[in-house]
mmCIF file of C-alpha atoms in Angstrom:
data_model
loop_
_atom_site.group_PDB
_atom_site.id
_atom_site.type_symbol
_atom_site.label_atom_id
_atom_site.label_comp_id
_atom_site.label_asym_id
_atom_site.label_seq_id
_atom_site.Cartn_x
_atom_site.Cartn_y
_atom_site.Cartn_z
ATOM 1 C CA MET A 148 161.759 105.195 80.665
ATOM 2 C CA LEU A 149 159.281 104.378 77.922
ATOM 3 C CA GLU A 150 160.988 101.014 77.168
ATOM 4 C CA GLU A 151 160.928 100.048 80.814
ATOM 5 C CA ASN A 152 157.115 100.918 81.007
ATOM 6 C CA LEU A 153 156.452 98.920 77.854
ATOM 7 C CA LEU A 154 158.436 95.910 79.353
ATOM 8 C CA VAL A 155 156.221 95.963 82.423
ATOM 9 C CA VAL A 156 153.120 96.268 80.317
ATOM 10 C CA PHE A 157 154.095 93.238 78.181
ATOM 11 C CA SER A 158 155.252 91.263 81.202
ATOM 12 C CA VAL A 159 151.793 91.765 82.842
ATOM 13 C CA ILE A 160 150.008 90.668 79.667
ATOM 14 C CA THR A 161 152.024 87.545 79.200
ATOM 15 C CA SER A 162 151.862 86.653 82.845
ATOM 16 C CA GLY A 163 148.183 87.279 83.012
ATOM 17 C CA LEU A 164 147.460 85.160 79.897
ATOM 18 C CA LEU A 165 149.543 82.217 81.160
ATOM 19 C CA VAL A 166 148.220 82.191 84.763
ATOM 20 C CA GLY A 167 144.639 82.950 83.724
ATOM 21 C CA THR A 168 144.551 80.228 81.096
ATOM 22 C CA ILE A 169 145.893 77.503 83.411
ATOM 23 C CA PHE A 170 143.384 78.517 86.152
ATOM 24 C CA SER A 171 140.710 78.556 83.555
ATOM 25 C CA VAL A 172 141.597 74.903 82.786
ATOM 26 C CA VAL A 173 141.310 73.834 86.401
ATOM 27 C CA ALA A 174 138.022 75.871 86.884
ATOM 28 C CA ALA A 175 136.651 74.159 83.737
ATOM 29 C CA GLY A 176 137.144 70.821 85.291
ATOM 30 C CA LEU A 177 135.564 71.888 88.525
ATOM 31 C CA SER A 178 132.698 73.486 86.562
ATOM 32 C CA LEU A 179 132.073 70.449 84.590
ATOM 33 C CA ILE A 180 131.728 68.202 87.680
ATOM 34 C CA HIS A 181 129.532 70.639 89.621
ATOM 35 C CA GLY A 182 127.345 71.550 86.603
ATOM 36 C CA THR A 183 126.683 67.848 85.863
ATOM 37 C CA ILE A 184 126.567 66.201 89.296
ATOM 38 C CA LEU A 185 125.898 69.188 91.711
ATOM 39 C CA LEU A 186 129.076 68.114 93.338
ATOM 40 C CA PRO A 187 131.122 70.923 94.963
ATOM 41 C CA GLN A 188 134.446 69.316 94.625
ATOM 42 C CA ALA A 189 136.428 70.740 97.548
ATOM 43 C CA ALA A 190 139.352 68.299 96.855
ATOM 44 C CA ASN A 191 139.757 69.856 93.386
ATOM 45 C CA GLY A 192 142.930 71.773 94.553
ATOM 46 C CA GLN A 193 144.504 68.734 96.109
ATOM 47 C CA VAL A 194 143.927 66.741 92.865
ATOM 48 C CA PHE A 195 145.635 69.548 91.119
ATOM 49 C CA LEU A 196 148.534 69.410 93.482
ATOM 50 C CA ALA A 197 148.735 65.596 93.257
ATOM 51 C CA ALA A 198 149.116 65.863 89.475
ATOM 52 C CA GLY A 199 151.887 68.453 89.831
ATOM 53 C CA LEU A 200 153.685 66.464 92.555
ATOM 54 C CA LEU A 201 153.467 63.198 90.667
ATOM 55 C CA PHE A 202 154.739 64.865 87.524
ATOM 56 C CA TRP A 203 157.760 66.272 89.440
ATOM 57 C CA LEU A 204 158.352 62.890 91.070
ATOM 58 C CA PHE A 205 158.368 60.981 87.784
ATOM 59 C CA GLY A 206 159.904 63.542 85.519
ATOM 60 C CA THR A 207 162.452 65.244 87.819
ATOM 61 C CA GLU A 208 163.208 63.050 90.886
ATOM 62 C CA TRP A 209 163.092 59.768 88.933
ATOM 63 C CA GLU A 210 164.144 61.323 85.593
ATOM 64 C CA TRP A 211 161.493 59.473 83.515
ATOM 65 C CA PRO A 212 160.916 60.714 80.003
ATOM 66 C CA LEU A 213 157.849 62.903 79.406
ATOM 67 C CA TRP A 214 156.050 60.295 77.332
ATOM 68 C CA LEU A 215 156.126 58.042 80.405
ATOM 69 C CA ALA A 216 155.767 60.578 83.236
ATOM 70 C CA VAL A 217 152.612 62.258 81.817
ATOM 71 C CA PRO A 218 150.512 59.250 81.049
ATOM 72 C CA THR A 219 151.454 57.560 84.375
ATOM 73 C CA THR A 220 150.366 60.683 86.249
ATOM 74 C CA PHE A 221 146.938 60.539 84.435
ATOM 75 C CA LEU A 222 146.595 56.853 84.964
ATOM 76 C CA ILE A 223 147.169 56.960 88.680
ATOM 77 C CA ILE A 224 144.886 59.929 89.246
ATOM 78 C CA GLY A 225 142.293 58.434 86.924
ATOM 79 C CA PHE A 226 142.268 55.110 88.727
ATOM 80 C CA LEU A 227 141.807 56.825 92.177
ATOM 81 C CA ALA A 228 139.055 59.016 90.715
ATOM 82 C CA PHE A 229 137.252 56.017 89.325
ATOM 83 C CA ALA A 230 137.549 54.167 92.690
ATOM 84 C CA CYS A 231 136.293 57.206 94.614
ATOM 85 C CA GLU A 232 133.316 57.594 92.259
ATOM 86 C CA ALA A 233 132.523 53.901 92.283
ATOM 87 C CA THR A 234 132.682 53.372 96.054
ATOM 88 C CA ILE A 235 131.634 56.746 97.547
ATOM 89 C CA LEU A 236 130.144 59.369 95.274
ATOM 90 C CA LYS A 237 127.635 57.267 93.373
ATOM 91 C CA ARG A 238 125.850 56.304 96.570
ATOM 92 C CA PHE A 239 124.605 59.870 96.845
ATOM 93 C CA TYR A 240 123.345 60.246 93.299
ATOM 94 C CA PRO A 241 119.683 59.387 94.184
ATOM 95 C CA LEU A 242 119.562 62.164 96.738
ATOM 96 C CA GLU A 243 118.109 65.583 95.583
ATOM 97 C CA ASP A 244 119.947 67.580 98.225
ATOM 98 C CA ARG A 245 123.371 66.080 97.971
ATOM 99 C CA ASN A 246 125.446 69.246 97.886
ATOM 100 C CA ILE A 247 126.244 69.430 101.586
ATOM 101 C CA SER A 248 127.051 65.697 101.755
ATOM 102 C CA TYR A 249 129.469 65.996 98.876
ATOM 103 C CA LEU A 250 131.045 69.126 100.224
ATOM 104 C CA ILE A 251 131.733 67.331 103.672
ATOM 105 C CA ILE A 252 133.043 64.206 101.868
ATOM 106 C CA THR A 253 135.328 66.077 99.458
ATOM 107 C CA LEU A 254 136.684 68.422 102.296
ATOM 108 C CA GLY A 255 137.543 65.245 104.227
ATOM 109 C CA ILE A 256 139.235 63.847 101.205
ATOM 110 C CA ALA A 257 141.128 67.124 100.731
ATOM 111 C CA GLN A 258 142.365 67.073 104.329
ATOM 112 C CA ILE A 259 143.499 63.484 103.976
ATOM 113 C CA LEU A 260 145.404 64.165 100.789
ATOM 114 C CA SER A 261 147.011 67.242 102.236
ATOM 115 C CA GLY A 262 148.221 65.207 105.215
ATOM 116 C CA ILE A 263 149.592 62.557 102.885
ATOM 117 C CA TYR A 264 151.559 65.228 100.911
ATOM 118 C CA THR A 265 153.056 66.687 104.079
ATOM 119 C CA GLY A 266 154.075 63.141 105.394
ATOM 120 C CA THR A 267 155.616 62.219 102.120
ATOM 121 C CA PHE A 268 156.723 64.950 99.790
ATOM 122 C CA GLY A 269 157.150 67.348 102.778
ATOM 123 C CA ARG A 270 160.031 65.202 103.926
ATOM 124 C CA ILE A 271 161.794 65.824 100.606
ATOM 125 C CA SER A 272 161.524 69.508 100.153
ATOM 126 C CA ASP A 273 159.361 72.665 100.705
ATOM 127 C CA THR A 274 159.190 73.573 96.958
ATOM 128 C CA PHE A 275 159.208 71.453 93.808
ATOM 129 C CA GLN A 276 160.471 72.660 90.490
ATOM 130 C CA VAL A 277 160.107 70.462 87.483
ATOM 131 C CA THR A 278 163.206 70.254 85.351
ATOM 132 C CA ALA A 279 162.504 72.072 82.117
ATOM 133 C CA PRO A 280 162.217 69.593 79.230
ATOM 134 C CA VAL A 281 163.162 72.442 76.842
ATOM 135 C CA ASN A 282 165.726 75.083 77.672
ATOM 136 C CA GLY A 283 165.847 78.547 76.395
ATOM 137 C CA PHE A 284 163.563 81.564 75.746
ATOM 138 C CA ALA A 285 161.329 82.794 72.969
ATOM 139 C CA ILE A 286 161.605 86.506 72.398
ATOM 140 C CA ILE A 287 158.150 88.101 71.869
ATOM 141 C CA GLU A 288 159.315 91.606 71.585
ATOM 142 C CA PRO A 289 160.298 92.960 74.013
ATOM 143 C CA VAL A 290 159.663 90.266 76.473
ATOM 144 C CA PRO A 291 161.560 86.940 76.803
ATOM 145 C CA ILE A 292 159.352 83.972 77.620
ATOM 146 C CA ALA A 293 160.651 80.610 78.698
ATOM 147 C CA TYR A 294 159.784 77.912 76.131
ATOM 148 C CA THR A 295 158.282 75.719 78.883
ATOM 149 C CA ARG A 296 155.834 78.576 79.840
ATOM 150 C CA LEU A 297 154.986 79.106 76.208
ATOM 151 C CA ILE A 298 154.306 75.443 75.779
ATOM 152 C CA ALA A 299 152.196 75.422 78.969
ATOM 153 C CA PHE A 300 150.110 78.268 77.598
ATOM 154 C CA VAL A 301 149.537 76.708 74.192
ATOM 155 C CA LEU A 302 148.617 73.354 75.671
ATOM 156 C CA ALA A 303 146.210 74.916 78.242
ATOM 157 C CA GLY A 304 144.510 76.793 75.449
ATOM 158 C CA SER A 305 144.294 73.531 73.505
ATOM 159 C CA VAL A 306 142.648 71.800 76.396
ATOM 160 C CA LEU A 307 140.059 74.459 76.648
ATOM 161 C CA GLY A 308 139.441 74.620 73.022
ATOM 162 C CA GLY A 309 139.195 70.847 72.741
ATOM 163 C CA LEU A 310 136.750 70.730 75.699
ATOM 164 C CA VAL A 311 134.426 73.296 74.072
ATOM 165 C CA ALA A 312 134.556 71.480 70.726
ATOM 166 C CA PHE A 313 133.775 68.225 72.519
ATOM 167 C CA LEU A 314 130.800 69.575 74.431
ATOM 168 C CA ARG A 315 129.329 71.095 71.171
ATOM 169 C CA LEU A 316 130.149 68.411 68.596
ATOM 170 C CA HIS A 317 130.371 65.028 70.231
ATOM 171 C CA ARG A 318 127.341 62.917 71.074
ATOM 172 C CA ILE A 319 128.532 62.496 74.706
ATOM 173 C CA GLY A 320 129.407 66.105 74.992
ATOM 174 C CA ARG A 321 125.912 67.060 73.885
ATOM 175 C CA ALA A 322 124.468 64.672 76.457
ATOM 176 C CA LEU A 323 126.577 66.385 79.122
ATOM 177 C CA ARG A 324 125.166 69.784 78.075
ATOM 178 C CA ALA A 325 121.624 68.327 78.136
ATOM 179 C CA VAL A 326 122.232 67.242 81.843
ATOM 180 C CA PHE A 327 123.676 70.592 82.648
ATOM 181 C CA GLN A 328 120.473 72.353 81.471
ATOM 182 C CA ASN A 329 117.809 69.952 82.723
ATOM 183 C CA ARG A 330 118.389 66.540 84.274
ATOM 184 C CA GLU A 331 114.825 65.430 84.239
ATOM 185 C CA ALA A 332 114.355 66.329 80.605
ATOM 186 C CA ALA A 333 117.653 64.572 79.727
ATOM 187 C CA ARG A 334 116.464 61.428 81.551
ATOM 188 C CA LEU A 335 113.149 61.475 79.675
ATOM 189 C CA ARG A 336 115.084 61.750 76.379
ATOM 190 C CA GLY A 337 116.681 58.436 77.260
ATOM 191 C CA ILE A 338 120.089 59.735 78.441
ATOM 192 C CA ASP A 339 121.643 57.480 81.059
ATOM 193 C CA THR A 340 122.341 60.176 83.736
ATOM 194 C CA LEU A 341 124.295 57.854 86.127
ATOM 195 C CA LYS A 342 126.762 57.003 83.291
ATOM 196 C CA ILE A 343 126.958 60.707 82.432
ATOM 197 C CA TYR A 344 127.693 61.488 86.127
ATOM 198 C CA ARG A 345 130.572 59.125 86.154
ATOM 199 C CA PHE A 346 131.995 60.319 82.830
ATOM 200 C CA ALA A 347 131.633 63.950 84.020
ATOM 201 C CA PHE A 348 133.576 63.239 87.126
ATOM 202 C CA LEU A 349 136.388 61.398 85.370
ATOM 203 C CA LEU A 350 136.560 63.985 82.578
ATOM 204 C CA GLY A 351 136.582 66.822 85.039
ATOM 205 C CA THR A 352 139.369 65.144 87.100
ATOM 206 C CA ALA A 353 141.392 64.571 83.967
ATOM 207 C CA ILE A 354 141.099 68.223 83.002
ATOM 208 C CA THR A 355 142.170 69.292 86.595
ATOM 209 C CA THR A 356 145.091 66.717 86.293
ATOM 210 C CA ALA A 357 146.161 68.510 83.024
ATOM 211 C CA GLY A 358 146.000 71.839 84.793
ATOM 212 C CA GLY A 359 148.261 70.577 87.596
ATOM 213 C CA ILE A 360 150.797 69.200 85.131
ATOM 214 C CA LEU A 361 150.929 72.431 83.176
ATOM 215 C CA PHE A 362 151.241 74.549 86.303
ATOM 216 C CA ALA A 363 154.127 72.414 87.446
ATOM 217 C CA LEU A 364 155.742 72.800 84.054
ATOM 218 C CA ALA A 365 155.515 76.590 84.237
ATOM 219 C CA PHE A 366 155.902 77.321 87.969
ATOM 220 C CA ALA A 367 157.334 75.969 91.245
ATOM 221 C CA LEU A 368 155.020 74.095 93.453
ATOM 222 C CA ASP A 369 154.591 74.105 97.242
ATOM 223 C CA LEU A 370 152.408 72.029 99.556
ATOM 224 C CA THR A 371 149.988 74.907 100.301
ATOM 225 C CA VAL A 372 149.059 75.639 96.687
ATOM 226 C CA GLY A 373 146.271 73.010 96.643
ATOM 227 C CA TRP A 374 144.103 75.041 99.096
ATOM 228 C CA THR A 375 144.827 78.375 97.240
ATOM 229 C CA ILE A 376 143.824 76.636 93.904
ATOM 230 C CA SER A 377 140.542 75.457 95.581
ATOM 231 C CA LEU A 378 139.544 78.879 96.594
ATOM 232 C CA ILE A 379 140.467 80.530 93.337
ATOM 233 C CA THR A 380 138.852 78.012 91.077
ATOM 234 C CA PHE A 381 135.690 77.822 93.131
ATOM 235 C CA SER A 382 135.352 81.590 92.826
ATOM 236 C CA ILE A 383 136.055 81.418 89.048
ATOM 237 C CA MET A 384 133.354 78.681 88.643
ATOM 238 C CA ILE A 385 130.740 80.508 90.727
ATOM 239 C CA VAL A 386 131.287 83.871 88.996
ATOM 240 C CA GLY A 387 131.568 82.307 85.506
ATOM 241 C CA GLY A 388 128.536 80.104 86.036
ATOM 242 C CA PRO A 389 128.632 76.332 86.993
ATOM 243 C CA GLY A 390 128.822 74.167 83.810
ATOM 244 C CA SER A 391 130.053 77.098 81.696
ATOM 245 C CA VAL A 392 133.497 76.430 80.123
ATOM 246 C CA VAL A 393 133.380 79.895 78.499
ATOM 247 C CA GLY A 394 132.661 81.454 81.886
ATOM 248 C CA ALA A 395 135.575 79.672 83.357
ATOM 249 C CA LEU A 396 137.824 80.947 80.559
ATOM 250 C CA VAL A 397 136.704 84.564 80.834
ATOM 251 C CA VAL A 398 136.756 84.804 84.656
ATOM 252 C CA GLY A 399 140.045 82.918 84.785
ATOM 253 C CA LEU A 400 141.595 85.460 82.518
ATOM 254 C CA VAL A 401 140.165 88.228 84.666
ATOM 255 C CA PHE A 402 141.862 86.631 87.652
ATOM 256 C CA GLY A 403 145.242 86.182 85.787
ATOM 257 C CA PHE A 404 145.317 89.860 84.687
ATOM 258 C CA THR A 405 144.180 91.136 88.138
ATOM 259 C CA GLN A 406 146.892 89.080 89.886
ATOM 260 C CA ALA A 407 149.470 90.136 87.350
ATOM 261 C CA ILE A 408 148.678 93.803 87.492
ATOM 262 C CA VAL A 409 148.407 94.028 91.261
ATOM 263 C CA SER A 410 151.598 91.941 91.681
ATOM 264 C CA VAL A 411 153.580 94.677 90.071
ATOM 265 C CA PHE A 412 152.769 97.010 92.890
ATOM 266 C CA ALA A 413 152.059 94.781 95.860
ATOM 267 C CA ASP A 414 152.499 91.253 97.425
ATOM 268 C CA PRO A 415 150.885 88.383 95.528
ATOM 269 C CA THR A 416 148.639 87.705 98.525
ATOM 270 C CA VAL A 417 147.299 91.339 98.024
ATOM 271 C CA ALA A 418 146.790 90.403 94.384
ATOM 272 C CA THR A 419 144.621 87.432 95.231
ATOM 273 C CA PHE A 420 142.658 89.572 97.718
ATOM 274 C CA ALA A 421 142.088 92.206 94.967
ATOM 275 C CA TYR A 422 140.827 89.395 92.628
ATOM 276 C CA LEU A 423 138.330 88.208 95.273
ATOM 277 C CA LEU A 424 137.020 91.668 95.691
ATOM 278 C CA ALA A 425 136.552 91.864 91.881
ATOM 279 C CA MET A 426 134.713 88.585 91.966
ATOM 280 C CA LEU A 427 132.368 89.853 94.762
ATOM 281 C CA ALA A 428 131.628 92.842 92.770
ATOM 282 C CA MET A 429 130.770 90.716 89.725
ATOM 283 C CA LEU A 430 128.396 88.631 91.926
ATOM 284 C CA PHE A 431 126.608 91.652 93.014
ATOM 285 C CA ILE A 432 125.895 92.487 89.484
ATOM 286 C CA ARG A 433 124.886 88.981 88.476
ATOM 287 C CA PRO A 434 124.428 86.605 91.508
ATOM 288 C CA SER A 435 123.775 83.536 89.365
ATOM 289 C CA GLY A 436 127.059 83.881 87.481
ATOM 290 C CA LEU A 437 128.000 85.822 84.385
ATOM 291 C CA PHE A 438 127.466 82.884 81.998
ATOM 292 C CA ALA A 439 124.853 80.842 83.804
ATOM 293 C CA LYS A 440 122.265 79.292 81.763
#
């Protein structure tokens, strides 16, 4: 009996760490965009899903090697993100109150992308499971963990660590942080905020793409997961504080553990509901976000 209980506890810990870290990656990308541009990226979940679906298409359906499937996924989504920023988003940069405009635009983009997925990938299957590039399990006593999930966890942690280091140590990263904190002061210091806006959007989209690929590596995808991811990552960003990567990590882990613990006793939908209640409680304590500057 004791061994069974320990197995459940360790399973909750490993599941919470994996899910929480991947969602922290996606929330960090969203937070980076919103904190810099004041852009509530409602299509973030659909970008996440696009990354997972393209990775599945190239790596599993077409059987491309990883070294080709992963860069191609990044290139396609990066090109589309660049085109979107250059033709649509930058037109609203001069507006002070652009949040609502961006929300409506990105909601429209999200709906269009969702329709495209249904009309294309929806004709192939309802769920999409990437073929594991590495078979087998690592035994972290007493829990067996698939190598692919372990790899996804390590890579997700590396993305977050690399992003924190970039924001603190690199010249462009410090410029991003300056814009987070005070756009006018950053402009007066000679920082080209328009270029920073573009860079932030592309970097945030790349991070979201990484999250989608890592999720597809560890879990099966379905065509509704994009909307779920949008809801979860928006709440992570708001509670953690827009622009705060540390906030995204901490609150993402809270979500992962909440979902893992509640899922032991109830349906995953109930787990998500429990998480959202926990987020509301945190907002009552600190409405501006736990790590807002």
